[in-house]
């Protein structure tokens, strides 16, 4: 699926993104912010606010919120830094208690030594600070030494200002880009369509709308979810007496943008502080319980209620994208990993050349149900196939599962067998796994049979739905495979469905119909026989089997189940050509025809000459 050229292009793009980080990071930030603010601008525009004013109001409100957030965090961090020395004693004493409690193990002994070094270092620093504060005893005056540094004043000024200018320059560039992207949104859209999608306006327009909807909704809803998560965390930490509760609440709001590891980091810091300020362990337990409870409510109630899984990303893709973007752009890449990956999935969903991105990163099933079943049966894993079938059967009946999933999976196996890509052992494993699957679903078949009996009783009073399968009580049906072991699996599925309808069902293998062996098949009491073929080129085989069965018991009806295969639909062929009473392509129809009592078709025998007349040869001449 991935060609060598595509791989080289991806490597080149990743290299350019890594090298041009200073350029692409502001562009990515501006693009995502414009996606976020575009709904706000549209909302203001619908209220008759001029376009320029709407853009300016949206941008100013967004960056003012960011500035207020940064100011509060900086103030809280400064306050926390002043109180850190008062927390050191509690931390060291608790770690020492843990080390003494587990002194028998090598790991805790090493931890104990580390703790002792930490305590000694803290004590040394405390002694040095006391010595510095105490009055000095005059001793011999040291020789004064003067160090003269010859530096350029401009260089010194540059060293002080440049580190401060860089973040402000990036922020200013992002603001300008966001403003112009929002002002020129329609023009940029038209230019993008002209550049990449003029030949397919429908697909390109759908891609742009999908990208804007997914990314904008994700960012806005994630912000709402994070705020609803941070609010109870902040209140709970304040009630528990954790210092700087506002700081930890704001940090959890931001860190939850980082998938999976963000909430963990946001929980560790308050836990560490709870460990430092309280002498016991109860406060740590309360803080942990607060975070765990809030996380469970947020994941299972708030998120599905607000936006569910509308990002379209698989969990593994979220983790891999977080690793990739953090390696590429550092912490900013980690924050932007999910929305950027959403854009890639949208690109793969609408552009055929990048379809592999949707397969690798998307959360849509990449295999159809019958393909997934075929893969599991081919791998010899009928148990997982049974689990998938039971999940499907929560909403559907068994006959629908066999018709829409089971038979198509068997057809895939039959086509691979015809192409010669399956060995004999693989064919046997596939067929035996299929029979095991049918046997595993026997409990569900029993439940449906009991349900059918109840519905049959009610049908004596009410009218019967035309789509219901007929009642098979009092009838006897023989189901058998036509040409191979995979046909036997299809026959087993059919037999199980007919048995659900109350009929007496017996089964036979394709081997029982080979040659003279068909004469040993017991047909006593059989009303109808149904032969299953998965090979679409089985017309002659079907004719021979029908003749054998009807010669043994002419009063028996014989039908053929031969699903659409090899691009041919044999239901269009006149059944009289092969003396069949019916030909069908689906299990549902096969059950209906097998349980419908009609007069059997007479066997058509073509008259043939048994032998050729011998030529009359003239007697040899006798010599005179």
XYZ file of C-alpha atoms in Angstrom:
624
model
C 0.000 0.000 0.000
C 2.918 2.332 0.792
C 5.191 2.774 -2.216
C 8.857 3.632 -1.938
C 8.191 7.070 -3.360
C 5.555 7.787 -0.727
C 7.905 6.713 2.069
C 10.640 8.999 0.750
C 8.169 11.889 0.559
C 7.100 11.319 4.169
C 10.710 11.203 5.351
C 11.438 14.417 3.471
C 8.401 16.162 4.962
C 9.400 15.084 8.485
C 12.938 16.365 7.897
C 11.651 19.728 6.688
C 9.313 20.028 9.685
C 12.220 19.293 12.037
C 14.660 21.676 10.366
C 12.091 24.449 9.833
C 10.687 24.271 13.367
C 11.026 28.020 13.889
C 8.788 28.607 10.871
C 6.280 25.777 11.043
C 5.478 25.943 14.777
C 3.977 29.474 14.573
C 2.113 28.436 11.416
C 0.670 25.370 13.144
C -0.309 27.374 16.215
C -1.950 30.041 14.090
C -3.791 27.459 11.979
C -5.220 25.650 15.001
C -6.170 28.898 16.724
C -7.928 30.051 13.581
C -9.872 26.763 13.524
C -10.844 27.412 17.147
C -11.845 31.054 16.681
C -13.620 30.600 13.341
C -16.945 29.529 14.980
C -16.786 32.599 17.247
C -16.220 34.872 14.249
C -19.104 33.208 12.398
C -21.327 33.678 15.450
C -20.529 37.410 15.587
C -20.981 37.781 11.823
C -24.500 36.325 12.081
C -25.245 39.066 14.645
C -24.428 41.739 12.006
C -20.991 42.509 13.463
C -18.580 43.758 10.746
C -15.990 41.210 9.675
C -12.899 43.126 10.815
C -14.466 43.971 14.180
C -15.590 40.359 14.684
C -12.067 39.046 13.995
C -10.444 41.633 16.281
C -12.877 40.920 19.116
C -12.330 37.167 18.841
C -8.527 37.450 18.729
C -8.312 40.013 21.546
C -10.597 37.997 23.802
C -8.608 34.801 23.153
C -5.177 36.331 23.791
C -6.406 38.297 26.802
C -7.591 35.005 28.296
C -4.160 33.498 27.552
C -2.413 36.503 29.144
C -4.558 36.359 32.295
C -3.918 32.640 32.534
C -0.147 33.146 32.214
C -0.141 35.930 34.847
C -2.040 33.806 37.374
C 0.265 30.838 36.806
C 3.390 32.983 37.162
C 2.118 34.520 40.411
C 1.232 31.141 41.862
C 4.610 29.667 40.877
C 6.460 32.535 42.549
C 4.460 31.995 45.725
C 5.154 28.262 45.613
C 8.898 28.852 45.172
C 8.999 30.933 48.357
C 7.414 28.105 50.397
C 9.446 25.186 49.013
C 12.146 25.308 51.770
C 9.466 24.823 54.432
C 8.340 21.586 52.759
C 11.759 19.947 52.553
C 11.815 18.645 56.142
C 8.534 16.724 55.808
C 9.582 15.185 52.494
C 12.953 14.011 53.835
C 11.467 12.562 57.037
C 8.803 10.580 55.160
C 11.277 9.154 52.693
C 13.550 8.179 55.597
C 10.642 6.353 57.259
C 10.006 4.425 54.029
C 13.697 3.586 53.744
C 13.906 2.321 57.333
C 10.740 0.240 56.918
C 12.248 -1.590 53.942
C 15.889 -1.652 54.904
C 16.074 -5.360 54.156
C 15.823 -4.870 50.388
C 18.637 -3.591 48.235
C 16.525 -1.015 46.468
C 15.298 0.579 49.682
C 18.810 0.491 51.162
C 19.994 2.457 48.167
C 17.037 4.800 48.632
C 17.990 5.209 52.281
C 21.510 6.247 51.310
C 20.132 8.746 48.839
C 17.849 10.155 51.528
C 20.777 10.484 53.927
C 22.743 12.370 51.325
C 19.743 14.619 50.737
C 19.427 15.289 54.467
C 23.150 15.956 54.796
C 23.054 18.328 51.860
C 20.084 20.208 53.315
C 21.774 20.359 56.714
C 25.007 21.620 55.170
C 23.175 24.358 53.333
C 21.326 25.315 56.499
C 24.633 25.498 58.443
C 26.189 27.613 55.718
C 23.260 29.997 55.843
C 23.558 30.253 59.662
C 27.283 30.874 59.449
C 26.644 33.583 56.917
C 24.096 35.227 59.194
C 26.357 35.012 62.345
C 28.853 37.872 63.083
C 32.242 37.196 61.607
C 35.321 36.909 63.883
C 38.033 39.180 62.555
C 41.013 37.260 61.280
C 43.834 37.928 58.929
C 42.562 40.069 56.106
C 42.631 38.316 52.771
C 44.376 39.856 49.863
C 41.845 41.761 47.744
C 41.461 40.443 44.211
C 39.733 42.406 41.494
C 38.491 40.677 38.358
C 37.972 42.943 35.396
C 35.794 41.597 32.625
C 36.270 43.263 29.280
C 32.949 42.784 27.456
C 31.160 44.682 24.737
C 28.181 46.645 26.156
C 26.099 45.821 23.059
C 26.861 42.132 23.497
C 25.833 42.263 27.146
C 22.603 44.038 26.238
C 21.949 41.483 23.516
C 22.456 38.571 25.922
C 19.849 40.052 28.235
C 17.248 41.096 25.670
C 17.370 38.373 23.009
C 16.086 35.537 25.266
C 13.149 37.786 26.184
C 12.445 38.914 22.645
C 12.123 35.420 21.127
C 8.907 34.330 22.942
C 7.270 37.716 22.439
C 8.225 37.700 18.759
C 6.708 34.246 18.299
C 3.526 35.304 20.099
C 3.257 38.446 17.993
C 3.791 36.462 14.806
C 1.077 34.020 15.823
C -1.351 36.884 16.547
C -0.721 38.454 13.159
C -1.108 35.125 11.360
C -4.360 34.342 13.169
C -5.817 37.734 12.288
C -4.972 37.424 8.604
C -6.104 33.781 8.426
C -9.477 34.749 9.851
C -9.804 37.802 7.624
C -8.775 35.943 4.473
C -10.400 32.639 5.353
C -12.596 32.427 2.245
C -9.771 33.537 -0.056
C -7.362 30.979 1.449
C -9.996 28.286 1.005
C -10.439 29.157 -2.660
C -6.692 29.203 -3.253
C -6.295 25.811 -1.619
C -9.068 24.378 -3.790
C -7.446 25.860 -6.892
C -4.080 24.433 -5.915
C -4.977 20.837 -5.046
C -8.592 20.102 -5.839
C -9.946 22.016 -8.826
C -10.627 18.751 -10.689
C -12.756 17.454 -7.780
C -14.441 20.384 -6.065
C -16.859 18.147 -4.187
C -14.125 16.075 -2.521
C -11.922 19.063 -1.711
C -14.810 21.026 -0.222
C -15.814 18.026 1.878
C -12.227 17.651 3.109
C -11.991 21.303 4.156
C -15.350 21.220 5.923
C -14.505 17.957 7.667
C -11.106 19.239 8.822
C -12.524 22.506 10.123
C -15.422 20.800 11.871
C -13.354 18.063 13.501
C -10.429 20.215 14.649
C -12.533 23.176 15.765
C -15.009 20.989 17.623
C -12.221 18.981 19.236
C -10.376 22.038 20.518
C -13.482 23.818 21.808
C -15.023 20.750 23.394
C -11.705 19.682 24.877
C -11.371 23.139 26.420
C -14.855 22.822 27.925
C -14.120 19.300 29.207
C -10.820 20.411 30.718
C -12.484 23.376 32.409
C -15.186 21.130 33.865
C -12.393 18.845 35.057
C -10.212 21.586 36.537
C -13.018 23.315 38.449
C -13.799 20.467 40.909
C -10.073 19.733 41.196
C -9.389 23.330 42.230
C -12.271 23.419 44.707
C -11.361 20.020 46.134
C -7.693 20.923 46.627
C -8.707 24.185 48.297
C -11.055 22.353 50.671
C -8.318 19.813 51.499
C -5.922 22.652 52.313
C -3.433 22.146 49.472
C -1.490 25.384 48.883
C -1.743 27.096 45.493
C -4.913 25.207 44.541
C -5.567 27.636 41.674
C -2.169 26.805 40.165
C -2.823 23.065 40.202
C -6.290 23.517 38.742
C -4.965 25.611 35.856
C -2.145 23.152 35.222
C -4.578 20.240 35.035
C -6.661 22.254 32.567
C -3.659 22.660 30.265
C -2.055 19.256 30.798
C -5.224 17.412 29.808
C -4.582 18.584 26.259
C -1.636 16.156 26.351
C -3.145 12.696 25.703
C -2.921 10.073 28.434
C 0.183 11.311 30.271
C -1.115 14.859 30.855
C -3.644 13.974 33.581
C -1.037 11.802 35.312
C 1.468 14.654 35.453
C -1.231 17.014 36.693
C -2.009 14.581 39.538
C 1.609 13.886 40.590
C 2.456 17.481 41.496
C -0.407 17.994 44.013
C 0.280 14.539 45.444
C 3.902 15.499 45.998
C 2.830 18.712 47.706
C 0.358 16.818 49.904
C 3.221 14.558 50.891
C 5.277 17.616 51.865
C 2.810 19.646 53.922
C 1.133 16.952 56.076
C 2.855 14.709 58.624
C 0.651 11.672 57.863
C -0.563 9.916 54.731
C -4.274 10.635 54.873
C -4.011 13.863 52.865
C -2.174 12.044 50.066
C -4.956 9.455 49.935
C -7.657 12.144 49.803
C -5.902 13.983 46.967
C -5.478 10.749 44.995
C -9.154 9.879 45.517
C -10.153 13.364 44.307
C -8.213 13.008 41.046
C -9.282 9.429 40.368
C -12.972 10.184 40.969
C -12.921 13.294 38.803
C -11.078 11.457 36.034
C -13.600 8.620 35.993
C -16.561 10.999 35.862
C -14.928 13.055 33.125
C -14.031 10.061 30.947
C -17.287 8.149 31.335
C -19.878 10.925 31.640
C -18.680 14.359 30.548
C -16.635 13.464 27.453
C -19.185 11.082 25.840
C -21.923 13.610 26.590
C -20.130 16.554 24.979
C -18.245 15.145 22.021
C -17.704 11.398 22.361
C -14.983 10.126 20.012
C -15.504 12.589 17.159
C -11.762 13.061 16.648
C -11.723 9.899 14.520
C -8.396 8.697 15.970
C -7.608 5.287 17.387
C -6.073 5.168 20.908
C -2.803 3.770 19.537
C -2.657 6.547 16.948
C -3.012 9.155 19.711
C -0.043 7.677 21.602
C 2.151 7.312 18.507
C 1.309 10.824 17.320
C 2.166 12.232 20.751
C 5.590 10.561 20.597
C 6.214 11.699 17.015
C 5.193 15.345 17.433
C 6.984 15.694 20.772
C 10.159 14.382 19.114
C 9.615 16.782 16.236
C 8.716 19.997 18.068
C 9.173 19.298 21.767
C 6.513 20.265 24.352
C 4.600 22.385 21.825
C 4.413 19.413 19.485
C 3.092 17.282 22.336
C 0.321 19.813 22.985
C -0.576 19.989 19.289
C -0.217 16.279 18.532
C -3.915 15.353 18.564
C -5.332 18.211 16.423
C -2.480 17.907 13.917
C -3.060 14.171 13.615
C -6.777 14.803 13.110
C -5.853 16.925 10.090
C -3.763 14.051 8.712
C -6.651 11.601 9.155
C -9.001 13.959 7.312
C -6.425 14.251 4.526
C -6.221 10.470 4.250
C -10.001 10.117 4.291
C -10.597 12.425 1.341
C -7.409 12.208 -0.755
C -6.844 8.735 -2.274
C -3.052 9.160 -2.421
C -2.952 9.519 1.381
C -5.541 6.866 2.195
C -2.971 4.939 4.226
C -3.091 7.718 6.848
C -6.764 6.992 7.536
C -5.991 3.265 7.764
C -3.049 3.741 10.137
C -4.447 6.513 12.334
C -8.238 6.415 12.039
C -10.653 4.617 14.325
C -12.888 3.259 11.566
C -12.798 -0.531 11.069
C -10.280 -1.356 8.331
C -11.751 -4.806 7.662
C -15.336 -5.656 6.842
C -17.059 -8.069 9.201
C -16.808 -10.991 6.778
C -13.151 -10.205 6.074
C -12.426 -10.122 9.787
C -14.252 -13.433 10.252
C -12.316 -14.999 7.377
C -9.017 -13.861 8.896
C -9.885 -15.325 12.301
C -11.049 -18.648 10.817
C -7.980 -18.843 8.606
C -5.822 -18.280 11.698
C -7.623 -21.102 13.493
C -9.181 -18.870 16.143
C -12.919 -19.668 16.253
C -13.210 -18.369 19.825
C -12.549 -14.750 18.885
C -14.781 -15.226 15.856
C -17.495 -16.426 18.233
C -17.076 -13.340 20.422
C -17.482 -11.067 17.390
C -20.511 -13.048 16.240
C -22.179 -12.818 19.637
C -21.686 -9.054 19.628
C -23.332 -8.879 16.188
C -26.177 -11.160 17.289
C -27.219 -8.786 20.035
C -29.088 -6.818 17.372
C -29.588 -9.334 14.539
C -30.800 -12.894 14.034
C -28.524 -15.822 13.320
C -29.772 -16.202 9.745
C -28.808 -12.570 9.059
C -25.336 -13.137 10.501
C -24.761 -16.202 8.362
C -26.132 -14.494 5.247
C -24.223 -11.197 5.652
C -21.044 -12.387 7.401
C -20.726 -16.174 7.519
C -21.334 -17.083 3.863
C -19.258 -14.156 2.490
C -16.354 -15.284 4.713
C -16.654 -18.838 3.368
C -16.751 -17.458 -0.168
C -13.443 -15.653 0.453
C -11.927 -18.946 1.557
C -13.314 -20.773 -1.474
C -11.942 -18.148 -3.863
C -8.501 -18.378 -2.242
C -8.690 -22.166 -2.539
C -9.486 -21.881 -6.238
C -6.549 -19.521 -6.747
C -4.249 -22.080 -5.163
C -3.007 -19.833 -2.352
C -4.251 -22.150 0.425
C -2.519 -25.375 1.306
C -4.443 -28.524 2.199
C -3.696 -28.021 5.887
C -4.967 -24.431 5.723
C -8.160 -25.588 4.013
C -8.760 -28.198 6.696
C -8.015 -25.691 9.475
C -10.343 -23.120 7.923
C -13.219 -25.565 7.512
C -12.797 -27.078 10.979
C -12.709 -23.581 12.535
C -15.901 -22.747 10.642
C -17.631 -25.860 11.968
C -16.434 -24.998 15.482
C -17.917 -21.516 15.100
C -21.276 -23.015 14.096
C -21.132 -25.356 17.071
C -20.254 -22.458 19.419
C -23.343 -20.588 18.251
C -25.637 -23.512 19.030
C -26.722 -21.878 22.310
C -27.914 -18.812 20.443
C -29.650 -21.128 17.976
C -31.475 -22.826 20.863
C -32.586 -19.445 22.206
C -33.933 -18.447 18.794
C -35.680 -21.818 18.460
C -37.517 -21.248 21.743
C -38.385 -17.756 20.561
C -39.727 -19.194 17.299
C -41.970 -21.615 19.207
C -43.431 -18.744 21.228
C -44.012 -16.657 18.101
C -45.589 -19.644 16.326
C -48.089 -19.999 19.167
C -48.935 -16.295 18.988
C -49.254 -16.522 15.210
C -52.294 -18.765 15.612
C -54.141 -15.670 16.817
C -52.405 -12.861 14.923
C -51.297 -12.592 11.335
C -47.793 -13.752 10.402
C -45.271 -11.345 8.941
C -44.332 -12.179 5.363
C -40.648 -11.750 6.176
C -40.739 -14.482 8.858
C -39.321 -17.884 8.041
C -41.892 -20.702 7.714
C -42.591 -23.212 10.443
C -40.674 -26.428 9.826
C -42.301 -28.705 12.377
C -43.191 -32.085 10.918
C -40.678 -31.795 8.050
C -37.347 -33.525 7.570
C -34.490 -31.888 5.656
C -31.088 -33.218 4.608
C -28.264 -30.655 4.282
C -25.001 -31.602 2.594
C -21.910 -30.095 1.068
C -21.359 -30.213 -2.668
C -17.670 -30.376 -3.606
C -15.417 -29.761 -0.603
C -14.997 -29.251 3.124
C -15.796 -25.524 2.846
C -19.135 -26.484 1.277
C -19.722 -28.686 4.331
C -19.291 -25.602 6.551
C -21.898 -23.705 4.522
C -24.213 -26.716 4.799
C -23.758 -26.744 8.599
C -24.851 -23.098 8.779
C -27.943 -23.865 6.718
C -28.761 -26.937 8.842
C -28.602 -24.880 12.040
C -31.015 -22.266 10.676
C -33.499 -24.902 9.454
C -33.342 -26.640 12.822
C -34.255 -23.358 14.530
C -37.506 -23.428 12.537
C -38.457 -26.738 14.164
C -37.651 -29.132 11.308
C -35.789 -32.414 11.730
C -32.370 -31.932 10.147
C -29.736 -34.471 9.158
C -26.350 -33.668 7.633
C -24.034 -35.326 5.145
C -20.557 -34.514 3.875
C -19.575 -33.955 0.278
C -17.670 -37.264 0.501
C -20.970 -39.086 0.999
C -22.077 -37.945 -2.472
C -18.960 -38.982 -4.358
C -19.600 -41.726 -6.894
C -21.273 -44.887 -5.615
C -21.038 -43.607 -2.022
C -24.260 -41.659 -2.628
C -26.166 -44.930 -2.609
C -25.264 -45.348 1.065
C -26.782 -41.989 2.087
C -29.882 -42.652 4.181
C -32.854 -40.829 2.684
C -35.565 -42.510 4.720
C -38.154 -39.969 5.801
C -36.355 -37.059 4.081
C -38.719 -34.567 2.450
C -36.162 -32.146 1.033
C -32.417 -32.227 0.400
C -30.366 -29.033 0.007
C -26.867 -29.215 -1.492
C -24.504 -26.275 -0.881
C -21.919 -25.137 -3.436
C -19.530 -22.239 -2.945
C -17.748 -22.741 -6.247
C -19.611 -20.773 -8.885
C -18.611 -23.234 -11.602
C -20.494 -26.190 -10.145
C -23.402 -26.496 -12.538
C -22.367 -29.898 -13.889
C -21.601 -31.201 -10.379
C -25.001 -30.052 -9.170
C -26.709 -31.832 -12.083
C -24.937 -35.115 -11.321
C -25.710 -34.991 -7.571
C -29.381 -34.190 -8.178
C -29.667 -37.141 -10.555
C -28.107 -39.491 -8.025
C -30.392 -38.367 -5.212
C -33.562 -38.413 -7.292
C -32.763 -41.846 -8.640
C -32.501 -43.097 -5.061
C -35.706 -41.326 -3.951
C -37.740 -39.731 -6.776
C -40.371 -38.314 -4.374
C -37.798 -36.127 -2.592
C -37.316 -32.449 -3.375
C -33.702 -31.416 -4.065
C -32.566 -27.805 -3.960
C -29.259 -26.047 -4.555
C -27.688 -23.280 -2.442
C -25.056 -21.628 -4.608
C -24.257 -18.049 -3.511
C -23.123 -15.427 -5.956
C -19.483 -16.176 -6.726
C -16.994 -15.678 -9.542
C -19.151 -12.799 -10.743
C -22.044 -15.134 -11.689
C -25.509 -15.457 -10.209
C -26.801 -18.987 -10.765
C -30.255 -18.136 -9.460
C -30.994 -16.791 -12.955
C -30.540 -20.222 -14.513
C -33.637 -22.302 -15.071
C -33.729 -25.006 -12.408
C -35.256 -27.391 -14.957
C -31.892 -27.580 -16.741
C -30.428 -29.533 -13.829
C -33.713 -31.025 -12.545
C -33.494 -28.983 -9.320
C -36.632 -28.095 -7.424
C -35.138 -24.693 -6.527
C -31.877 -22.741 -6.774
C -31.088 -19.911 -4.368
C -28.177 -17.665 -3.456
C -28.988 -16.869 0.192
C -29.522 -18.847 3.355
C -32.739 -16.999 4.134
C -34.272 -17.930 0.808
C -32.910 -21.478 1.044
C -34.702 -21.996 4.369
C -37.976 -20.677 2.969
C -37.810 -22.873 -0.146
C -36.680 -25.946 1.778
C -39.613 -25.704 4.204
C -42.201 -24.881 1.546
C -44.080 -28.046 0.624
C -44.414 -28.353 -3.141
C -44.544 -31.217 -5.580
C -41.049 -32.470 -6.453
C -39.772 -31.969 -9.978
C -39.454 -35.109 -12.056
C -35.993 -36.158 -13.125
C -35.376 -35.339 -16.775
C -33.481 -38.142 -18.508
C -32.048 -37.445 -21.917
C -32.376 -40.400 -24.263
C -29.011 -41.588 -25.533
C -27.916 -44.336 -27.836
C -26.277 -47.105 -25.880
C -23.983 -48.378 -28.641
C -23.154 -48.083 -32.312
C -24.298 -50.731 -34.865
C -21.564 -53.005 -36.038
C -20.564 -52.673 -39.673
C -21.289 -55.685 -41.878
C -17.965 -56.710 -43.306
C -17.883 -58.565 -46.652
C -16.488 -62.116 -46.386
C -13.014 -62.498 -47.726
C -12.780 -63.763 -51.296
C -11.854 -67.422 -51.684
C -9.139 -68.136 -54.168
C -10.177 -70.416 -56.957
